[in-house]
Amino acid sequence: MLSRRWAGFLVLVGVWTWVIWPRFGKAIWDDPRSWHGDTGSPTSFLWIHALLIGASLTIGTVVGVLGIKGFRAAARDRD
């Protein structure tokens, strides 16, 4: 069982993930190393970072949802 404090922490981690990673994704998208100069096709630099960003957003979402569920369960147990 999670305490309300730990559940709140998990929610904050989920929010933090959604604040940080999309901004990083924008920076990677705008980076010239993400695109082949002559064809404009994506490079492995872009694909690897897109995979890392996608995985991080997925993990952050799961952690945030677990935090919300833990927070609700702790609130129910308090009543």
PDB file of C-alpha atoms in Angstrom:
ATOM      1  CA  MET A   1       0.000   0.000   0.000  1.00  0.00           C
ATOM      2  CA  LEU A   2       1.314   3.416  -0.957  1.00  0.00           C
ATOM      3  CA  SER A   3       1.117   6.351   1.372  1.00  0.00           C
ATOM      4  CA  ARG A   4      -0.537   9.488   0.051  1.00  0.00           C
ATOM      5  CA  ARG A   5       2.861  11.174   0.021  1.00  0.00           C
ATOM      6  CA  TRP A   6       4.450   8.490  -2.183  1.00  0.00           C
ATOM      7  CA  ALA A   7       1.397   8.378  -4.437  1.00  0.00           C
ATOM      8  CA  GLY A   8       1.627  12.145  -4.869  1.00  0.00           C
ATOM      9  CA  PHE A   9       5.324  11.782  -5.683  1.00  0.00           C
ATOM     10  CA  LEU A  10       4.512   9.252  -8.419  1.00  0.00           C
ATOM     11  CA  VAL A  11       1.918  11.609  -9.891  1.00  0.00           C
ATOM     12  CA  LEU A  12       4.499  14.401  -9.926  1.00  0.00           C
ATOM     13  CA  VAL A  13       7.002  12.122 -11.673  1.00  0.00           C
ATOM     14  CA  GLY A  14       4.389  11.378 -14.347  1.00  0.00           C
ATOM     15  CA  VAL A  15       3.679  15.074 -14.835  1.00  0.00           C
ATOM     16  CA  TRP A  16       7.389  15.902 -14.903  1.00  0.00           C
ATOM     17  CA  THR A  17       7.901  13.289 -17.619  1.00  0.00           C
ATOM     18  CA  TRP A  18       5.231  14.897 -19.795  1.00  0.00           C
ATOM     19  CA  VAL A  19       6.717  18.361 -19.249  1.00  0.00           C
ATOM     20  CA  ILE A  20      10.330  17.445 -20.049  1.00  0.00           C
ATOM     21  CA  TRP A  21      10.322  14.785 -22.774  1.00  0.00           C
ATOM     22  CA  PRO A  22       8.180  16.553 -25.394  1.00  0.00           C
ATOM     23  CA  ARG A  23      10.493  19.580 -25.137  1.00  0.00           C
ATOM     24  CA  PHE A  24      13.477  17.284 -25.612  1.00  0.00           C
ATOM     25  CA  GLY A  25      11.712  15.714 -28.595  1.00  0.00           C
ATOM     26  CA  LYS A  26      11.280  19.136 -30.178  1.00  0.00           C
ATOM     27  CA  ALA A  27      15.001  19.821 -29.699  1.00  0.00           C
ATOM     28  CA  ILE A  28      15.903  16.494 -31.322  1.00  0.00           C
ATOM     29  CA  TRP A  29      13.499  17.162 -34.209  1.00  0.00           C
ATOM     30  CA  ASP A  30      15.167  20.529 -34.852  1.00  0.00           C
ATOM     31  CA  ASP A  31      18.706  19.125 -34.577  1.00  0.00           C
ATOM     32  CA  PRO A  32      20.441  18.894 -37.983  1.00  0.00           C
ATOM     33  CA  ARG A  33      21.839  15.471 -37.023  1.00  0.00           C
ATOM     34  CA  SER A  34      18.276  14.128 -37.179  1.00  0.00           C
ATOM     35  CA  TRP A  35      17.998  14.492 -40.949  1.00  0.00           C
ATOM     36  CA  HIS A  36      20.116  13.507 -43.938  1.00  0.00           C
ATOM     37  CA  GLY A  37      21.050  16.776 -45.629  1.00  0.00           C
ATOM     38  CA  ASP A  38      20.521  15.709 -49.239  1.00  0.00           C
ATOM     39  CA  THR A  39      17.365  13.602 -48.930  1.00  0.00           C
ATOM     40  CA  GLY A  40      15.799  14.992 -45.767  1.00  0.00           C
ATOM     41  CA  SER A  41      15.110  11.476 -44.501  1.00  0.00           C
ATOM     42  CA  PRO A  42      15.400  10.670 -40.782  1.00  0.00           C
ATOM     43  CA  THR A  43      18.687   9.383 -39.407  1.00  0.00           C
ATOM     44  CA  SER A  44      19.312   6.722 -36.788  1.00  0.00           C
ATOM     45  CA  PHE A  45      19.987   9.611 -34.362  1.00  0.00           C
ATOM     46  CA  LEU A  46      16.343  10.651 -34.695  1.00  0.00           C
ATOM     47  CA  TRP A  47      14.965   7.093 -34.539  1.00  0.00           C
ATOM     48  CA  ILE A  48      16.925   6.148 -31.410  1.00  0.00           C
ATOM     49  CA  HIS A  49      15.885   9.322 -29.611  1.00  0.00           C
ATOM     50  CA  ALA A  50      12.272   8.873 -30.710  1.00  0.00           C
ATOM     51  CA  LEU A  51      12.359   5.361 -29.227  1.00  0.00           C
ATOM     52  CA  LEU A  52      13.844   6.651 -25.965  1.00  0.00           C
ATOM     53  CA  ILE A  53      11.295   9.461 -25.760  1.00  0.00           C
ATOM     54  CA  GLY A  54       8.412   7.081 -26.488  1.00  0.00           C
ATOM     55  CA  ALA A  55       9.594   4.617 -23.839  1.00  0.00           C
ATOM     56  CA  SER A  56      10.066   7.389 -21.275  1.00  0.00           C
ATOM     57  CA  LEU A  57       6.602   8.818 -21.924  1.00  0.00           C
ATOM     58  CA  THR A  58       5.085   5.348 -21.608  1.00  0.00           C
ATOM     59  CA  ILE A  59       6.884   4.666 -18.329  1.00  0.00           C
ATOM     60  CA  GLY A  60       6.013   8.132 -17.019  1.00  0.00           C
ATOM     61  CA  THR A  61       2.359   7.600 -17.890  1.00  0.00           C
ATOM     62  CA  VAL A  62       2.272   4.234 -16.115  1.00  0.00           C
ATOM     63  CA  VAL A  63       3.969   5.695 -13.041  1.00  0.00           C
ATOM     64  CA  GLY A  64       1.540   8.628 -12.998  1.00  0.00           C
ATOM     65  CA  VAL A  65      -1.489   6.354 -13.309  1.00  0.00           C
ATOM     66  CA  LEU A  66      -0.182   4.138 -10.506  1.00  0.00           C
ATOM     67  CA  GLY A  67       0.264   7.255  -8.393  1.00  0.00           C
ATOM     68  CA  ILE A  68      -3.319   8.355  -9.058  1.00  0.00           C
ATOM     69  CA  LYS A  69      -4.631   4.894  -8.199  1.00  0.00           C
ATOM     70  CA  GLY A  70      -2.500   4.795  -5.046  1.00  0.00           C
ATOM     71  CA  PHE A  71      -3.691   8.244  -4.032  1.00  0.00           C
ATOM     72  CA  ARG A  72      -7.330   7.230  -4.483  1.00  0.00           C
ATOM     73  CA  ALA A  73      -6.827   3.964  -2.593  1.00  0.00           C
ATOM     74  CA  ALA A  74      -5.161   5.792   0.288  1.00  0.00           C
ATOM     75  CA  ALA A  75      -8.037   8.275   0.381  1.00  0.00           C
ATOM     76  CA  ARG A  76     -10.580   5.409   0.502  1.00  0.00           C
ATOM     77  CA  ASP A  77      -8.707   3.720   3.327  1.00  0.00           C
ATOM     78  CA  ARG A  78      -8.691   6.963   5.309  1.00  0.00           C
ATOM     79  CA  ASP A  79     -12.502   7.162   5.236  1.00  0.00           C
TER      80      ASP A  79
END
